[in-house]
């Protein structure tokens, strides 16, 4: 099943394993005539890159985006944009020990069951390294959306049990990139950082929530019945490793409200279609599965063994997941924007 | 944009408006040789049907499923299964008043903006009546899934602020259909019913949550990267009118756990692929938008007017949404099951 | 496999068997605001209808198109357009004898092999009756294309060994509908009619070729690499029962030309994209498989039996295939036109 | 519009321009556990490679296939197979002169009209260099089809007005690769070679036909109505640069036969589904558009200019197109084979 593509009119197809020579993507359906600002793309990559702070894995990757096609003299041509990101700092030897052990919470066992074999080096295709491609593709889409003056930002809303209290519409997006955790409230950010450092010291990990705000959304994005904009966003977010939940702004909380109250609350999407008001949604990430503690695990013989994780990993993926959430949002919006044009006669 | 289809290998295409002659669907890719138990299909329709209790709208519809093709001598032939559900109790006159008014929380305004016109009778294509087609299609898929001994049930987990406390894996599914609200705890069910009656008396409405449990799931359903089983489920659920959130079992709560704790918690899906363990997920419904209270609304001239909703509606859609959630789950699982066969050489 | 859909942005999904209650289609992605001229649609249906002359099967069908959705007050709404065509003059008893016999040149045996069962009444899903749905859908697309002043007509270019000699660009399209065989040259048309009558008298059948001319094609329809306009046209034509060949204008003949000569010959499509010049293509139909002669056939036990075809059939499908070829052309062009809009920023 | 993908369950997405750093493809949905014989893949590439004889362009490319993902320890993993083919012998300076001139028969003008700009170096995306990716992808598919003992070969059936007379079912496939023109009749092959040399001397070019034979086809490939195997084959072939016609075995000739005669003629496909008999089809290639003669051309200012083609090109593409036709055939068959599995419960 061709399952490594996302999008309808603007379609991203991705490939690559954690320890292969490169990962990459093909972005097909990207309109011609868009200036491709490679510095901007690279800046987006920096935000997701490992090793950017003490909170993240120490794997060192330049994560440079090599464009192979679809761009001529810095402008998109309408041809598919293919790009590569080379893998450099693979330490496959770290993973040799995992050839016969299934890490808890990972794809290891289920890939063996589904495919009859697996590339066990760093999780192979299931590695979160795959998200670098999403960020690159999202950066291209952001260049497209800028033409519509659309504003889009994500930020860490919670880490473990520390929650931001500022309402999304009051968040100052300038504050987001000023701390290592990407939370716009500096006090909360400090608390979050301490919490992550504590988890790291305990050889444990943390989850959290990422909030996204979109402003200046063109009216009419999204389509009934199965291409609703909120459904596409949920689909995109739930395709990210470790995501376990999605809600439109206060979606779960509002199940306890009355209709008369809820009707006064704006979500930016009516019946699956953008209505021009700001869109806010929230994404739940489970704690990182890979932890340095000794854990019980199953091996390929079906025996229970004790596992001490080698490999490098983040005690908390949330700070690096912010640009990933933004990228998937940009992919959904750009696709919806191009789709909406196809029905205008 | 062709947006009224759902599924890849098994694809449902739906059509029809609230006040047209019929609504219906085409289920393409349904395997041959499956006995089509029309009594079972009709029983599923009864669970969603309006007018089944005092808690629901009084619109009277037989909701009989008329199969037009794809079934010969009670067995599926492999040809597309098309079916119609006639609309009978349309009272279009109830809606004439709405020709120039946009109901809060509805598609009215955004359809006018997107399409330049709309079928204003009962919401036209955006009406929740469309979900009858989902239930019928889901019933066909359930017949397919029964061959795998898969067990699938949904139930009301909360109405307003009344929450069930029984863990999903301890729920006795026999209890679900024994009360009007489809909650497996009879005491909670009574409280929920009272709450709904109160909301109705107040001309207001309520939301809530629906939990789904799937057992005996074949291993290997779902595909990396963008066809993850959890992502497909989220997509399917968020496409249902009024759904504002989705989480894998305790997905939002688990953002506050440690990794060491979370790694011991089973969700039935690893890296987007079913691992054979039970799958549990939760869906958040906002309160019904249509309420009988006087509300402020916008008209087609852009003026603010006072709206007193005519038409018939549910003070709480949750009880009738249970079979809809099950149906969409069945569509996702049946599609994933057929997809998984295509890679076995 | 969901194989009963055609088109990308504008997608037709069809269903129905020769002897079921109805056949029909869903046209999804049709733009809003188009006046739906039902008289025009019905006129198109008349051109394909059985029983229109002595040259065609005597099956009597009104072939009235019943629109179920997507049209409100005679205008398309952007919602999927579903329509039904009822089957009336089914004589299933004619086909009971065929339950255990495989007709030469038909789907009978291969459907049994593929699906393990088949609806043997009139060929079930494989019946050419399915093409009525194509003509209806094509009529909707023609209404869309008229807005672009596009001119599109097909005509019989040959029947058996009688070939029209008029070059396609010199054909007077007014002449096409003036004779039963839909050939714009009245002398040739008379010869063709005689040839068909002779074949009928001999209990035999004839094939032929249908030429299509499209003028005023907007520049830029079709996309590299796999959505080339000529490739989409070939795909559409080869999906019609009995079609065995497709060529762009003089495509096979031009394999014998020199490049210097061929470069001066216009085909209307460059590198898969319409260039604004007229497009001409030719479609080859094999002779009707069903003939009234005694034939050797295989039965379901694998034995050779003698078959004398019951059922009604055309000695030559070409005259009725003209509107089918036009309809598929209109579907391809309308889809390509909507696609082309999605890349304009 | 995402138009650079081909296939449903097994989907090839391609990218790259003639003068970019690399061209390549992603083959998604390829089953796991298949031994990837890179020597075989490279051997296929050799057959399409430029510079293999005096009959072809002198552009020198190694055309080595670099696999980036989806293969682990020489076995497919089920993950997308991405591969690159580097461009080495680009001589962009040859094409600078073409920046403002539109070559007759090429994409130059229509790309400018559609996209507002173009990569004019060697035709950019529209270059026949793109077919190298098809051959590589087809080689992977052949490895898959070998498991079914399927036999598949193509050969040159005609060059200009020289036609092979051996019936396809009597062709000795061993003879095909023994001469530069890939025609299994050595006498005809010599004549064809002379003809091509003559055309080259005249600064002209030739077209021709390529015949394909498939044996041991599994029964049941292809699906009604729009995924008919013959329709998919036509679609695939017509997507190849320079192809102007497609016919199932003697498809155009058989339009002149009687039904009683035609019913005795086997084509290997019934009602769009493989019936187990050999499949034969024929593809028409127009003469190469690029010729070294002085030609009249249009420039970007709309003026008529005289063009003397620089760049290197084939006087006849047929010999190198044989593996391309085979590759597209393999893609269609492999996709259809995987599709057919999805409906078996």
Coordinates of N, CA and C in Angstrom, one line a residue, chain A residues 1-6 8-9 12 14 104-107 110-111 113-115 125-126 130 134 158-161 163 204-209 219-228 230-232 234-235 238-241 243-249 251-252 254-263 267 270-271 273-275 282-291 293 295 328 339-340 342-343, chain B residues 1-6 8-9 12 14 104-107 110-111 113-115 125-126 130 134 158-161 163 204-209 219-228 230-232 234-235 238-241 243-249 251-252 254-263 267 270-271 273-275 282-291 293 295 328 339-340 342-343:
Chain A
X1 N 0.8 -1.2 0.0 CA 0.0 0.0 0.0 C 0.9 1.2 0.0
X2 N 0.6 2.1 -0.9 CA 1.3 3.4 -1.0 C 0.9 4.3 0.1
X3 N 1.6 4.2 1.2 CA 1.2 4.9 2.4 C 2.1 6.0 2.8
X4 N 3.1 6.3 2.0 CA 4.1 7.3 2.4 C 3.9 8.6 1.7
X5 N 2.7 8.9 1.3 CA 2.3 10.1 0.7 C 1.2 10.8 1.6
X6 N 1.3 12.2 1.6 CA 0.3 12.9 2.3 C -0.1 14.1 1.4
X8 N -3.5 15.8 -1.3 CA -4.3 15.5 -2.5 C -3.7 16.2 -3.7
X9 N -3.9 17.5 -3.8 CA -3.5 18.3 -4.9 C -2.0 18.7 -4.8
X12 N 3.0 15.3 -0.7 CA 4.3 15.0 -0.2 C 4.5 13.5 -0.2
X14 N 7.4 10.7 1.1 CA 8.7 10.7 1.8 C 9.3 9.3 1.8
X104 N 10.3 -1.4 24.1 CA 8.9 -1.1 24.5 C 8.5 0.2 23.8
X105 N 7.2 0.3 23.3 CA 6.7 1.5 22.8 C 7.2 1.8 21.4
X106 N 8.0 1.0 20.8 CA 8.5 1.2 19.5 C 7.9 0.3 18.4
X107 N 8.3 0.5 17.2 CA 7.8 -0.2 16.1 C 8.4 -1.6 15.9
X110 N 6.2 -4.9 15.9 CA 5.1 -4.9 15.0 C 5.6 -4.8 13.5
X111 N 6.7 -4.2 13.3 CA 7.3 -4.3 11.9 C 7.7 -5.7 11.6
X113 N 6.4 -8.4 12.7 CA 5.2 -9.1 12.5 C 4.5 -8.8 11.2
X114 N 4.5 -7.5 10.8 CA 3.9 -7.1 9.6 C 4.7 -7.4 8.3
X115 N 6.0 -7.2 8.4 CA 6.8 -7.3 7.2 C 7.7 -8.5 7.1
X125 N 12.7 2.9 9.2 CA 11.7 3.8 8.7 C 10.9 4.4 9.8
X126 N 10.7 3.7 10.9 CA 9.8 4.2 11.9 C 10.5 5.3 12.8
X130 N 12.5 10.7 10.5 CA 11.6 11.0 9.3 C 11.0 12.4 9.4
X134 N 9.5 16.2 7.0 CA 8.2 17.0 7.2 C 8.5 18.5 7.3
X158 N 2.2 22.5 27.3 CA 2.5 21.8 28.6 C 3.6 20.9 28.4
X159 N 4.3 20.7 29.5 CA 5.3 19.6 29.6 C 5.0 18.9 30.9
X160 N 4.8 17.6 30.9 CA 4.3 16.9 32.1 C 3.1 17.6 32.7
X161 N 3.2 17.9 33.9 CA 2.0 18.5 34.6 C 2.1 20.1 34.7
X163 N 1.4 23.4 33.0 CA 0.6 24.0 31.9 C 0.7 25.5 31.8
X204 N 14.4 9.1 32.8 CA 13.0 9.0 32.4 C 12.7 10.0 31.3
X205 N 11.4 10.1 31.0 CA 11.1 11.0 29.9 C 9.7 11.7 30.2
X206 N 9.4 12.7 29.4 CA 8.1 13.5 29.6 C 7.4 13.7 28.3
X207 N 6.1 13.8 28.4 CA 5.3 14.2 27.3 C 4.8 15.7 27.5
X208 N 3.7 16.0 26.7 CA 3.2 17.3 26.8 C 2.3 17.7 25.7
X209 N 1.9 18.9 25.6 CA 1.0 19.4 24.6 C 1.5 20.6 23.8
X219 N -11.0 32.4 3.8 CA -12.3 31.7 4.0 C -12.5 30.6 2.9
X220 N -13.0 29.5 3.3 CA -13.4 28.5 2.3 C -12.4 27.3 2.2
X221 N -11.4 27.2 3.1 CA -10.5 26.1 3.0 C -11.2 24.9 3.7
X222 N -11.0 23.7 3.1 CA -11.6 22.5 3.6 C -12.9 22.2 2.8
X223 N -13.2 20.9 2.7 CA -14.4 20.5 1.9 C -15.2 19.5 2.6
X224 N -16.5 19.6 2.5 CA -17.4 18.5 3.0 C -17.1 17.2 2.1
X225 N -17.4 16.1 2.6 CA -17.7 15.6 3.9 C -16.5 15.1 4.6
X226 N -15.6 14.5 3.8 CA -14.4 13.8 4.4 C -13.1 14.6 4.2
X227 N -13.2 15.8 3.7 CA -12.0 16.6 3.6 C -12.2 17.8 4.5
X228 N -12.9 17.7 5.6 CA -13.1 18.8 6.5 C -11.7 19.2 6.9
X230 N -10.7 20.5 9.8 CA -10.3 20.0 11.1 C -9.9 18.5 11.0
X231 N -10.6 17.7 10.1 CA -10.3 16.3 10.0 C -8.9 16.1 9.4
X232 N -8.6 17.0 8.4 CA -7.3 16.9 7.7 C -6.2 17.2 8.7
X234 N -6.4 16.9 12.0 CA -6.2 15.8 13.0 C -5.4 14.6 12.4
X235 N -5.8 14.3 11.1 CA -5.1 13.3 10.4 C -3.6 13.5 10.3
X238 N -2.0 13.3 13.9 CA -1.9 11.9 14.5 C -0.9 11.1 13.7
X239 N -0.5 11.6 12.5 CA 0.5 10.8 11.8 C 1.9 11.0 12.3
X240 N 2.1 12.0 13.2 CA 3.4 12.3 13.8 C 3.7 11.3 14.9
X241 N 4.9 10.7 14.9 CA 5.3 9.8 16.0 C 4.9 10.4 17.4
X243 N 2.2 11.2 18.9 CA 1.0 11.9 19.1 C -0.1 11.0 19.4
X244 N -0.8 11.3 20.5 CA -1.9 10.4 21.0 C -3.2 11.1 21.1
X245 N -3.3 12.4 20.8 CA -4.5 13.1 20.9 C -4.5 14.4 20.1
X246 N -5.7 14.9 19.7 CA -5.9 16.1 19.0 C -7.2 16.7 19.4
X247 N -7.3 18.0 19.6 CA -8.5 18.7 19.8 C -8.5 20.1 19.2
X248 N -9.7 20.4 18.6 CA -9.8 21.8 18.3 C -9.9 22.6 19.6
X249 N -9.7 23.9 19.6 CA -9.5 24.6 20.8 C -10.5 24.2 21.9
X251 N -11.5 21.4 22.9 CA -12.5 20.5 22.4 C -13.0 19.5 23.4
X252 N -12.1 19.0 24.3 CA -12.6 18.1 25.3 C -13.3 18.8 26.4
X254 N -15.0 21.5 26.2 CA -16.3 22.0 25.7 C -17.4 20.9 25.7
X255 N -17.0 19.6 25.8 CA -18.0 18.6 25.9 C -18.8 18.7 27.2
X256 N -18.3 19.5 28.1 CA -19.0 19.8 29.4 C -19.8 21.1 29.4
X257 N -19.8 21.8 28.3 CA -20.5 23.1 28.2 C -21.9 22.9 27.7
X258 N -22.7 24.0 27.9 CA -24.0 24.0 27.2 C -23.9 24.5 25.8
X259 N -24.8 24.2 25.0 CA -24.8 24.7 23.6 C -24.9 26.2 23.5
X260 N -25.7 26.8 24.4 CA -25.8 28.2 24.3 C -24.5 28.9 24.6
X261 N -23.7 28.3 25.5 CA -22.4 28.8 25.8 C -21.4 28.5 24.6
X262 N -21.5 27.3 24.1 CA -20.5 26.9 23.1 C -20.7 27.6 21.8
X263 N -22.0 28.0 21.5 CA -22.3 28.7 20.2 C -21.6 30.0 20.2
X267 N -14.2 28.8 16.7 CA -13.1 27.8 16.5 C -12.4 28.0 15.1
X270 N -16.1 26.2 10.5 CA -17.6 25.8 10.5 C -17.8 24.7 9.6
X271 N -18.4 23.6 10.1 CA -18.8 22.5 9.2 C -17.6 22.0 8.3
X273 N -15.1 23.9 7.2 CA -14.6 24.9 6.3 C -14.1 26.1 7.1
X274 N -13.0 26.7 6.7 CA -12.5 27.9 7.4 C -13.4 29.0 7.2
X275 N -13.7 29.7 8.3 CA -14.7 30.9 8.3 C -14.0 32.2 8.4
X282 N -4.9 21.8 19.5 CA -4.0 21.3 20.6 C -3.6 19.9 20.3
X283 N -2.4 19.5 20.5 CA -1.9 18.2 20.1 C -1.2 17.5 21.3
X284 N -1.6 16.3 21.6 CA -1.1 15.6 22.8 C 0.1 14.6 22.4
X285 N 1.2 14.8 23.0 CA 2.4 13.9 22.8 C 2.6 13.1 24.0
X286 N 2.7 11.8 23.8 CA 3.1 10.9 25.0 C 4.5 11.1 25.3
X287 N 5.0 10.7 26.5 CA 6.4 10.8 26.8 C 7.2 9.9 25.9
X288 N 8.4 10.3 25.6 CA 9.3 9.5 24.7 C 9.4 8.1 25.2
X289 N 9.3 7.2 24.3 CA 9.4 5.7 24.6 C 10.8 5.3 25.0
X290 N 11.8 5.8 24.4 CA 13.1 5.4 24.7 C 13.6 6.1 26.0
X291 N 13.9 5.3 27.0 CA 14.4 5.8 28.3 C 15.6 5.0 28.6
X293 N 16.5 4.0 31.6 CA 16.3 3.1 32.7 C 16.4 1.6 32.2
X295 N 14.7 -1.6 31.5 CA 13.3 -2.0 31.3 C 13.1 -3.4 30.9
X328 N 3.3 20.3 9.5 CA 2.2 19.5 9.0 C 1.0 20.4 8.9
X339 N -6.6 23.1 -3.4 CA -7.9 22.4 -3.7 C -9.0 23.4 -3.9
X340 N -9.1 24.5 -3.0 CA -10.2 25.4 -3.1 C -10.2 26.1 -4.4
X342 N -9.6 24.8 -7.3 CA -10.1 23.9 -8.4 C -11.6 24.0 -8.6
X343 N -12.3 24.6 -7.7 CA -13.8 24.6 -7.9 C -14.3 26.0 -8.3
Chain B
X1 N -13.3 19.8 -5.9 CA -12.5 18.7 -5.3 C -13.4 17.5 -4.9
X2 N -13.0 16.4 -5.2 CA -13.8 15.2 -4.9 C -13.6 14.8 -3.4
X3 N -14.4 15.4 -2.6 CA -14.1 15.3 -1.1 C -15.2 14.4 -0.4
X4 N -16.1 13.8 -1.2 CA -17.1 13.0 -0.5 C -16.9 11.6 -0.6
X5 N -15.6 11.2 -0.6 CA -15.2 9.8 -0.6 C -14.3 9.6 0.6
X6 N -14.4 8.4 1.2 CA -13.5 8.0 2.3 C -13.0 6.6 2.1
X8 N -9.4 4.0 0.9 CA -8.4 3.8 -0.1 C -8.8 2.6 -1.0
X9 N -8.7 1.4 -0.4 CA -8.9 0.2 -1.2 C -10.4 -0.1 -1.1
X12 N -15.9 4.5 0.3 CA -17.2 5.0 0.4 C -17.4 6.3 -0.2
X14 N -20.3 9.2 -0.7 CA -21.7 9.5 -0.3 C -22.3 10.8 -1.0
X104 N -26.1 30.1 14.1 CA -24.8 30.0 14.7 C -24.3 28.5 14.8
X105 N -23.0 28.3 14.6 CA -22.5 26.9 14.7 C -22.8 26.0 13.5
X106 N -23.5 26.5 12.5 CA -23.8 25.7 11.3 C -23.0 26.1 10.1
X107 N -23.2 25.4 9.0 CA -22.5 25.6 7.8 C -23.1 26.7 7.0
X110 N -20.8 29.8 5.9 CA -19.5 29.4 5.2 C -19.8 28.7 3.9
X111 N -20.9 28.0 3.8 CA -21.3 27.5 2.5 C -21.6 28.6 1.5
X113 N -20.4 31.5 1.5 CA -19.1 32.2 1.2 C -18.3 31.3 0.2
X114 N -18.3 30.0 0.5 CA -17.5 29.1 -0.4 C -18.1 28.8 -1.7
X115 N -19.4 28.6 -1.7 CA -20.0 28.1 -3.0 C -20.8 29.2 -3.7
X125 N -26.5 19.7 2.3 CA -25.5 18.6 2.4 C -24.8 18.6 3.8
X126 N -24.8 19.7 4.5 CA -24.1 19.7 5.8 C -24.9 19.1 6.9
X130 N -26.7 13.1 6.9 CA -25.7 12.5 6.1 C -25.1 11.3 6.9
X134 N -23.4 6.8 6.6 CA -22.2 6.2 7.3 C -22.6 5.0 8.0
X158 N -19.4 10.2 28.5 CA -19.8 11.3 29.3 C -20.9 12.1 28.6
X159 N -21.7 12.7 29.3 CA -22.7 13.7 28.8 C -22.5 14.9 29.7
X160 N -22.3 16.1 29.2 CA -22.0 17.2 30.0 C -20.9 16.9 31.0
X161 N -21.2 17.2 32.3 CA -20.1 16.9 33.2 C -20.3 15.6 34.0
X163 N -19.5 11.8 34.0 CA -18.5 10.9 33.4 C -18.7 9.5 33.9
X204 N -31.8 24.2 25.8 CA -30.4 24.2 25.6 C -29.9 22.9 25.1
X205 N -28.6 22.6 25.0 CA -28.1 21.3 24.5 C -26.9 20.9 25.2
X206 N -26.5 19.7 25.1 CA -25.3 19.1 25.8 C -24.4 18.4 24.8
X207 N -23.1 18.3 25.2 CA -22.1 17.5 24.4 C -21.7 16.3 25.3
X208 N -20.6 15.7 24.9 CA -20.1 14.6 25.7 C -19.0 13.8 24.9
X209 N -18.7 12.6 25.5 CA -17.7 11.8 24.9 C -18.1 10.4 24.6
X219 N -3.3 -8.5 13.7 CA -2.0 -7.8 13.8 C -1.6 -7.2 12.4
X220 N -1.1 -6.0 12.4 CA -0.5 -5.5 11.1 C -1.4 -4.6 10.4
X221 N -2.5 -4.2 10.9 CA -3.4 -3.2 10.2 C -2.8 -1.8 10.4
X222 N -2.9 -1.0 9.4 CA -2.3 0.4 9.4 C -0.9 0.3 8.7
X223 N -0.5 1.5 8.2 CA 0.7 1.5 7.4 C 1.5 2.8 7.8
X224 N 2.8 2.7 7.8 CA 3.6 3.9 7.9 C 3.6 4.6 6.6
X225 N 3.8 5.9 6.6 CA 4.0 6.9 7.6 C 2.6 7.6 7.8
X226 N 1.9 7.8 6.7 CA 0.7 8.6 6.7 C -0.6 7.8 6.8
X227 N -0.5 6.5 6.8 CA -1.7 5.7 6.9 C -1.7 5.0 8.2
X228 N -1.1 5.6 9.2 CA -1.1 5.0 10.6 C -2.6 4.7 11.0
X230 N -4.0 4.8 13.9 CA -4.6 5.9 14.8 C -4.9 7.1 14.0
X231 N -4.0 7.5 13.0 CA -4.3 8.7 12.2 C -5.5 8.5 11.4
X232 N -5.7 7.3 10.8 CA -6.9 7.1 10.0 C -8.2 7.1 10.9
X234 N -8.5 8.9 13.7 CA -8.7 10.3 14.0 C -9.4 11.1 12.9
X235 N -8.9 10.8 11.7 CA -9.4 11.4 10.5 C -10.9 11.1 10.3
X238 N -13.0 12.8 13.2 CA -13.1 14.3 13.1 C -13.9 14.7 11.9
X239 N -14.2 13.7 11.0 CA -15.1 14.0 9.8 C -16.6 14.0 10.2
X240 N -16.9 13.5 11.4 CA -18.3 13.5 11.9 C -18.7 14.9 12.4
X241 N -19.8 15.3 12.0 CA -20.3 16.6 12.5 C -20.2 16.7 14.0
X243 N -17.8 16.7 16.0 CA -16.6 16.2 16.8 C -15.6 17.2 16.8
X244 N -15.0 17.4 18.0 CA -14.0 18.5 18.3 C -12.7 17.9 18.9
X245 N -12.7 16.6 19.1 CA -11.5 16.1 19.7 C -11.4 14.5 19.6
X246 N -10.2 14.0 19.6 CA -9.9 12.6 19.5 C -8.7 12.3 20.3
X247 N -8.8 11.2 21.0 CA -7.5 10.7 21.7 C -7.5 9.2 21.8
X248 N -6.3 8.7 21.6 CA -6.1 7.3 21.9 C -6.3 7.2 23.4
X249 N -6.6 6.0 23.9 CA -6.9 5.8 25.3 C -6.1 6.7 26.3
X251 N -5.2 9.7 26.1 CA -4.1 10.3 25.3 C -3.7 11.7 25.9
X252 N -4.7 12.5 26.3 CA -4.3 13.8 26.9 C -3.8 13.6 28.3
X254 N -2.2 11.2 29.5 CA -0.8 10.6 29.5 C 0.3 11.6 29.2
X255 N -0.1 12.8 28.7 CA 0.9 13.8 28.5 C 1.5 14.2 29.8
X256 N 0.9 13.9 30.9 CA 1.4 14.2 32.2 C 2.1 13.1 32.9
X257 N 2.2 11.9 32.2 CA 2.9 10.8 32.8 C 4.4 10.8 32.5
X258 N 5.1 9.9 33.2 CA 6.5 9.7 32.9 C 6.6 8.6 31.8
X259 N 7.6 8.6 31.1 CA 7.8 7.5 30.0 C 7.9 6.1 30.6
X260 N 8.5 6.0 31.8 CA 8.6 4.7 32.4 C 7.2 4.1 32.7
X261 N 6.3 5.0 33.1 CA 4.9 4.7 33.4 C 4.1 4.4 32.1
X262 N 4.3 5.3 31.2 CA 3.5 5.2 29.9 C 3.9 4.0 29.1
X263 N 5.2 3.6 29.2 CA 5.6 2.4 28.4 C 4.9 1.1 28.9
X267 N -1.8 0.5 24.2 CA -2.8 1.2 23.4 C -3.3 0.4 22.2
X270 N 1.1 0.2 17.7 CA 2.5 0.6 17.9 C 2.9 1.2 16.6
X271 N 3.5 2.4 16.6 CA 4.0 3.1 15.4 C 3.0 3.0 14.3
X273 N 0.6 0.8 13.7 CA 0.2 -0.5 13.3 C -0.4 -1.3 14.4
X274 N -1.5 -2.0 14.2 CA -2.2 -2.8 15.2 C -1.2 -3.9 15.7
X275 N -1.2 -4.0 17.0 CA -0.2 -5.0 17.6 C -1.0 -6.2 18.2
X282 N -11.2 7.7 22.3 CA -12.2 8.5 22.9 C -12.5 9.7 21.9
X283 N -13.8 10.0 21.7 CA -14.1 11.1 20.8 C -15.0 12.2 21.5
X284 N -14.6 13.4 21.3 CA -15.3 14.6 22.0 C -16.3 15.2 21.0
X285 N -17.5 15.3 21.5 CA -18.6 16.0 20.7 C -19.0 17.3 21.4
X286 N -19.0 18.3 20.7 CA -19.5 19.6 21.2 C -21.0 19.5 21.4
X287 N -21.6 20.4 22.2 CA -23.1 20.4 22.3 C -23.7 20.8 21.0
X288 N -24.9 20.2 20.7 CA -25.6 20.5 19.5 C -25.7 22.0 19.3
X289 N -25.5 22.4 18.1 CA -25.5 23.9 17.8 C -26.9 24.4 17.8
X290 N -27.8 23.6 17.2 CA -29.2 24.1 17.1 C -29.9 24.0 18.5
X291 N -30.3 25.2 19.0 CA -31.0 25.2 20.3 C -32.3 26.0 20.1
X293 N -33.5 28.2 22.2 CA -33.5 29.6 22.8 C -33.4 30.6 21.7
X295 N -31.5 33.3 19.9 CA -30.1 33.6 19.8 C -29.9 34.7 18.8
X328 N -17.9 4.4 11.5 CA -16.6 5.0 10.9 C -15.4 4.1 11.3
X339 N -6.2 -3.4 2.7 CA -4.9 -2.8 2.4 C -3.8 -3.8 2.8
X340 N -3.9 -4.3 4.0 CA -2.8 -5.2 4.5 C -2.6 -6.4 3.6
X342 N -2.7 -6.5 0.4 CA -2.1 -6.1 -0.9 C -0.6 -6.3 -0.8
X343 N 0.0 -6.3 0.3 CA 1.5 -6.4 0.4 C 2.0 -7.8 0.7

